[in-house]
Amino acid sequence: MRRGHSGFARRIGYNPKEVLKYFTSGESHGEALVAFLSGLPAGLEVSLEFVNRELWRRQQGYGRGGRMKIERDTAHILSGVRHGRTIASPIAVLLENRDWKNWQEQLPVEQGDAKLHKRVASPRPGHADLAGALKYNFPEARYVLERASARESAARVAIGALAKVMLRELDIEVLSHVVAVGGANVEHEVPWEKIQASCSREEVLLNCA
């Protein structure tokens, strides 16, 4: 990047010694998810419309669960962006959980009423429930389930959208499409323009170019 895009690097004050670092916080039925990203250079234009569309795309498609009908994710940027551009400080993004209102008594921050707690005695196969309960010596899997949840991936999508913002400045676009389902496979090269068209649709069932 320093060789091919040195002008861009100077313009936005990019420090090549730094790398992007992120982590997420929050539980599936907690009040919110929070995503943190550091390392983005100053001066990048951030489009909330683009970030929110990426979040919207996550909630579409075949096989989405009932939770997707409850949540309508929009990114609320708390820090790191001012006047529409990054300022080089860490970015914090808040994603509210609408379902929190149905779980405040079952999963309160304070001790609360133990009678309302919803135990999970049967860990889900293929998840981290059992491993996490053993690791942290929990008598059941509820707390591990809350973190080892597909809901957490919404925070990662928000972070990924911000990373795409930087890549766009380098004329790099990241897209994806399904190439195989069961025995059905794409057996020919798919033109980039066709992948772009499939990713820009307003209705997404299964993104097959």
Short mmCIF file of C-alpha atoms in Angstrom, two decimals:
data_model
loop_
_atom_site.label_atom_id
_atom_site.label_comp_id
_atom_site.label_asym_id
_atom_site.label_seq_id
_atom_site.Cartn_x
_atom_site.Cartn_y
_atom_site.Cartn_z
CA MET A 1 0.00 0.00 0.00
CA ARG A 2 2.84 2.40 0.73
CA ARG A 3 4.19 1.90 -2.78
CA GLY A 4 1.03 1.85 -4.88
CA HIS A 5 -1.12 4.25 -2.88
CA SER A 6 1.33 6.57 -1.17
CA GLY A 7 -0.68 9.65 -2.16
CA PHE A 8 -3.82 8.21 -0.56
CA ALA A 9 -1.85 7.22 2.55
CA ARG A 10 -0.47 10.73 2.96
CA ARG A 11 -3.86 12.33 2.36
CA ILE A 12 -5.63 10.40 5.11
CA GLY A 13 -2.67 10.25 7.51
CA TYR A 14 -2.36 6.48 7.43
CA ASN A 15 0.21 4.92 9.75
CA PRO A 16 1.49 1.71 8.08
CA LYS A 17 2.87 0.39 11.40
CA GLU A 18 -0.63 0.02 12.80
CA VAL A 19 -3.17 -2.69 11.96
CA LEU A 20 -6.91 -2.92 12.38
CA LYS A 21 -7.99 -4.43 15.67
CA TYR A 22 -11.54 -5.15 16.78
CA PHE A 23 -13.55 -6.83 19.47
CA THR A 24 -17.22 -7.08 20.30
CA SER A 25 -19.23 -6.98 23.49
CA GLY A 26 -22.79 -7.97 24.32
CA GLU A 27 -25.09 -10.95 24.65
CA SER A 28 -27.92 -12.27 22.53
CA HIS A 29 -30.66 -11.12 24.91
CA GLY A 30 -28.76 -8.29 26.56
CA GLU A 31 -29.55 -4.63 26.13
CA ALA A 32 -27.20 -4.08 23.19
CA LEU A 33 -24.19 -5.21 21.20
CA VAL A 34 -21.14 -2.96 21.06
CA ALA A 35 -18.39 -3.26 18.46
CA PHE A 36 -14.98 -1.60 18.80
CA LEU A 37 -12.55 -0.97 15.94
CA SER A 38 -9.15 0.72 16.13
CA GLY A 39 -6.55 1.41 13.46
CA LEU A 40 -8.66 3.12 10.82
CA PRO A 41 -6.85 6.19 9.48
CA ALA A 42 -8.21 9.71 9.82
CA GLY A 43 -10.17 11.26 6.99
CA LEU A 44 -12.18 8.29 5.72
CA GLU A 45 -15.70 9.22 4.72
CA VAL A 46 -18.18 6.98 6.57
CA SER A 47 -21.59 6.33 5.05
CA LEU A 48 -24.07 5.13 7.66
CA GLU A 49 -26.37 4.21 4.79
CA PHE A 50 -23.77 1.72 3.56
CA VAL A 51 -23.15 0.29 7.05
CA ASN A 52 -26.89 -0.10 7.66
CA ARG A 53 -27.41 -1.80 4.30
CA GLU A 54 -24.74 -4.35 5.22
CA LEU A 55 -26.63 -4.98 8.47
CA TRP A 56 -29.87 -5.28 6.52
CA ARG A 57 -28.35 -7.86 4.15
CA ARG A 58 -27.34 -9.99 7.13
CA GLN A 59 -30.97 -10.24 8.16
CA GLN A 60 -32.26 -11.42 4.78
CA GLY A 61 -32.22 -14.78 3.07
CA TYR A 62 -33.35 -18.34 3.36
CA GLY A 63 -33.45 -19.92 6.80
CA ARG A 64 -33.50 -16.74 8.89
CA GLY A 65 -34.95 -17.28 12.33
CA GLY A 66 -37.75 -15.55 14.19
CA ARG A 67 -35.28 -13.22 15.88
CA MET A 68 -34.68 -11.52 12.52
CA LYS A 69 -38.31 -10.39 12.52
CA ILE A 70 -37.83 -8.65 15.86
CA GLU A 71 -34.54 -6.84 15.27
CA ARG A 72 -34.10 -4.01 12.76
CA ASP A 73 -30.42 -3.29 13.10
CA THR A 74 -29.09 0.22 12.56
CA ALA A 75 -25.62 1.34 13.56
CA HIS A 76 -25.29 4.04 16.20
CA ILE A 77 -21.68 5.30 16.14
CA LEU A 78 -20.63 6.54 19.56
CA SER A 79 -17.05 7.60 18.87
CA GLY A 80 -14.31 7.85 16.26
CA VAL A 81 -16.35 9.57 13.53
CA ARG A 82 -17.12 13.28 13.40
CA HIS A 83 -18.69 15.30 10.60
CA GLY A 84 -18.95 12.14 8.53
CA ARG A 85 -15.25 11.22 8.63
CA THR A 86 -12.99 9.10 10.81
CA ILE A 87 -10.73 10.97 13.22
CA ALA A 88 -8.23 8.11 13.83
CA SER A 89 -9.46 7.37 17.36
CA PRO A 90 -11.13 4.00 18.15
CA ILE A 91 -14.64 3.63 16.78
CA ALA A 92 -17.44 2.28 18.98
CA VAL A 93 -20.69 1.14 17.36
CA LEU A 94 -23.87 0.41 19.32
CA LEU A 95 -26.55 -2.01 18.06
CA GLU A 96 -29.63 -2.09 20.24
CA ASN A 97 -31.41 -5.37 20.96
CA ARG A 98 -35.14 -4.79 20.63
CA ASP A 99 -35.79 -8.18 22.23
CA TRP A 100 -34.17 -6.90 25.45
CA LYS A 101 -37.55 -5.65 26.65
CA ASN A 102 -38.72 -9.27 26.84
CA TRP A 103 -35.68 -10.42 28.86
CA GLN A 104 -35.03 -7.67 31.41
CA GLU A 105 -36.44 -9.70 34.29
CA GLN A 106 -34.92 -13.01 33.16
CA LEU A 107 -31.41 -11.62 32.57
CA PRO A 108 -30.98 -8.50 34.70
CA VAL A 109 -27.62 -6.90 35.31
CA GLU A 110 -28.25 -6.95 39.04
CA GLN A 111 -29.12 -10.10 40.97
CA GLY A 112 -32.86 -9.96 40.26
CA ASP A 113 -35.39 -12.70 41.00
CA ALA A 114 -33.83 -16.16 40.67
CA LYS A 115 -37.27 -17.68 40.02
CA LEU A 116 -37.46 -15.86 36.68
CA HIS A 117 -34.12 -17.13 35.40
CA LYS A 118 -34.45 -19.38 32.35
CA ARG A 119 -31.94 -22.19 32.74
CA VAL A 120 -30.56 -24.03 29.72
CA ALA A 121 -29.83 -27.56 30.87
CA SER A 122 -29.36 -29.07 27.39
CA PRO A 123 -26.43 -27.57 25.47
CA ARG A 124 -26.96 -27.17 21.72
CA PRO A 125 -25.00 -29.59 19.51
CA GLY A 126 -22.39 -27.88 17.38
CA HIS A 127 -22.24 -24.79 19.60
CA ALA A 128 -19.89 -23.65 22.35
CA ASP A 129 -22.49 -24.19 25.09
CA LEU A 130 -21.01 -27.30 26.72
CA ALA A 131 -17.36 -26.30 26.27
CA GLY A 132 -18.03 -22.85 27.73
CA ALA A 133 -20.02 -24.15 30.70
CA LEU A 134 -17.17 -26.53 31.55
CA LYS A 135 -14.51 -23.87 31.04
CA TYR A 136 -16.16 -21.31 33.32
CA ASN A 137 -17.67 -23.84 35.75
CA PHE A 138 -21.27 -22.75 35.09
CA PRO A 139 -23.99 -25.16 36.31
CA GLU A 140 -25.90 -24.66 33.03
CA ALA A 141 -25.39 -23.21 29.54
CA ARG A 142 -27.48 -20.02 29.61
CA TYR A 143 -24.61 -17.53 29.95
CA VAL A 144 -22.48 -19.23 27.32
CA LEU A 145 -25.45 -19.46 24.96
CA GLU A 146 -26.02 -15.72 25.33
CA ARG A 147 -22.53 -14.97 24.04
CA ALA A 148 -22.04 -17.90 21.64
CA SER A 149 -24.97 -16.74 19.56
CA ALA A 150 -25.56 -15.80 15.93
CA ARG A 151 -26.81 -12.49 17.26
CA GLU A 152 -23.20 -11.51 18.02
CA SER A 153 -22.39 -11.69 14.31
CA ALA A 154 -24.32 -8.44 13.77
CA ALA A 155 -21.52 -6.57 15.55
CA ARG A 156 -18.97 -8.22 13.26
CA VAL A 157 -20.93 -7.16 10.19
CA ALA A 158 -20.84 -3.54 11.37
CA ILE A 159 -17.06 -3.76 11.84
CA GLY A 160 -16.67 -5.41 8.45
CA ALA A 161 -18.63 -2.60 6.82
CA LEU A 162 -16.23 -0.03 8.26
CA ALA A 163 -13.28 -2.07 6.98
CA LYS A 164 -14.91 -2.08 3.53
CA VAL A 165 -15.05 1.72 3.70
CA MET A 166 -11.25 1.82 3.82
CA LEU A 167 -10.89 -0.79 1.08
CA ARG A 168 -13.15 1.25 -1.18
CA GLU A 169 -10.65 4.10 -0.98
CA LEU A 170 -8.14 1.68 -2.50
CA ASP A 171 -10.63 0.69 -5.25
CA ILE A 172 -11.13 -2.72 -3.60
CA GLU A 173 -14.65 -4.12 -3.38
CA VAL A 174 -15.58 -7.21 -1.38
CA LEU A 175 -18.63 -9.23 -2.46
CA SER A 176 -19.77 -12.82 -2.13
CA HIS A 177 -22.25 -15.26 -3.61
CA VAL A 178 -23.29 -18.86 -3.08
CA VAL A 179 -21.45 -21.32 -5.35
CA ALA A 180 -22.90 -24.63 -4.12
CA VAL A 181 -25.99 -25.96 -2.36
CA GLY A 182 -26.03 -29.70 -1.87
CA GLY A 183 -25.31 -31.27 -5.24
CA ALA A 184 -25.94 -28.07 -7.21
CA ASN A 185 -22.77 -26.21 -8.16
CA VAL A 186 -21.72 -23.23 -10.24
CA GLU A 187 -19.78 -24.82 -13.07
CA HIS A 188 -18.63 -21.72 -14.90
CA GLU A 189 -16.83 -18.47 -14.13
CA VAL A 190 -19.28 -15.81 -12.91
CA PRO A 191 -18.56 -12.28 -14.22
CA TRP A 192 -17.88 -9.71 -11.52
CA GLU A 193 -20.69 -7.53 -12.87
CA LYS A 194 -23.19 -10.34 -12.29
CA ILE A 195 -22.03 -10.75 -8.69
CA GLN A 196 -22.39 -6.98 -8.19
CA ALA A 197 -25.94 -7.13 -9.55
CA SER A 198 -26.92 -10.01 -7.25
CA CYS A 199 -25.53 -8.19 -4.19
CA SER A 200 -27.38 -4.97 -4.99
CA ARG A 201 -30.85 -6.54 -5.10
CA GLU A 202 -33.45 -5.37 -2.61
CA GLU A 203 -34.80 -8.88 -2.11
CA VAL A 204 -32.37 -11.56 -0.99
CA LEU A 205 -33.49 -15.16 -0.64
CA LEU A 206 -30.27 -16.99 -1.48
CA ASN A 207 -27.55 -14.94 -3.14
CA CYS A 208 -26.77 -17.15 -6.13
CA ALA A 209 -25.38 -15.32 -9.14
#
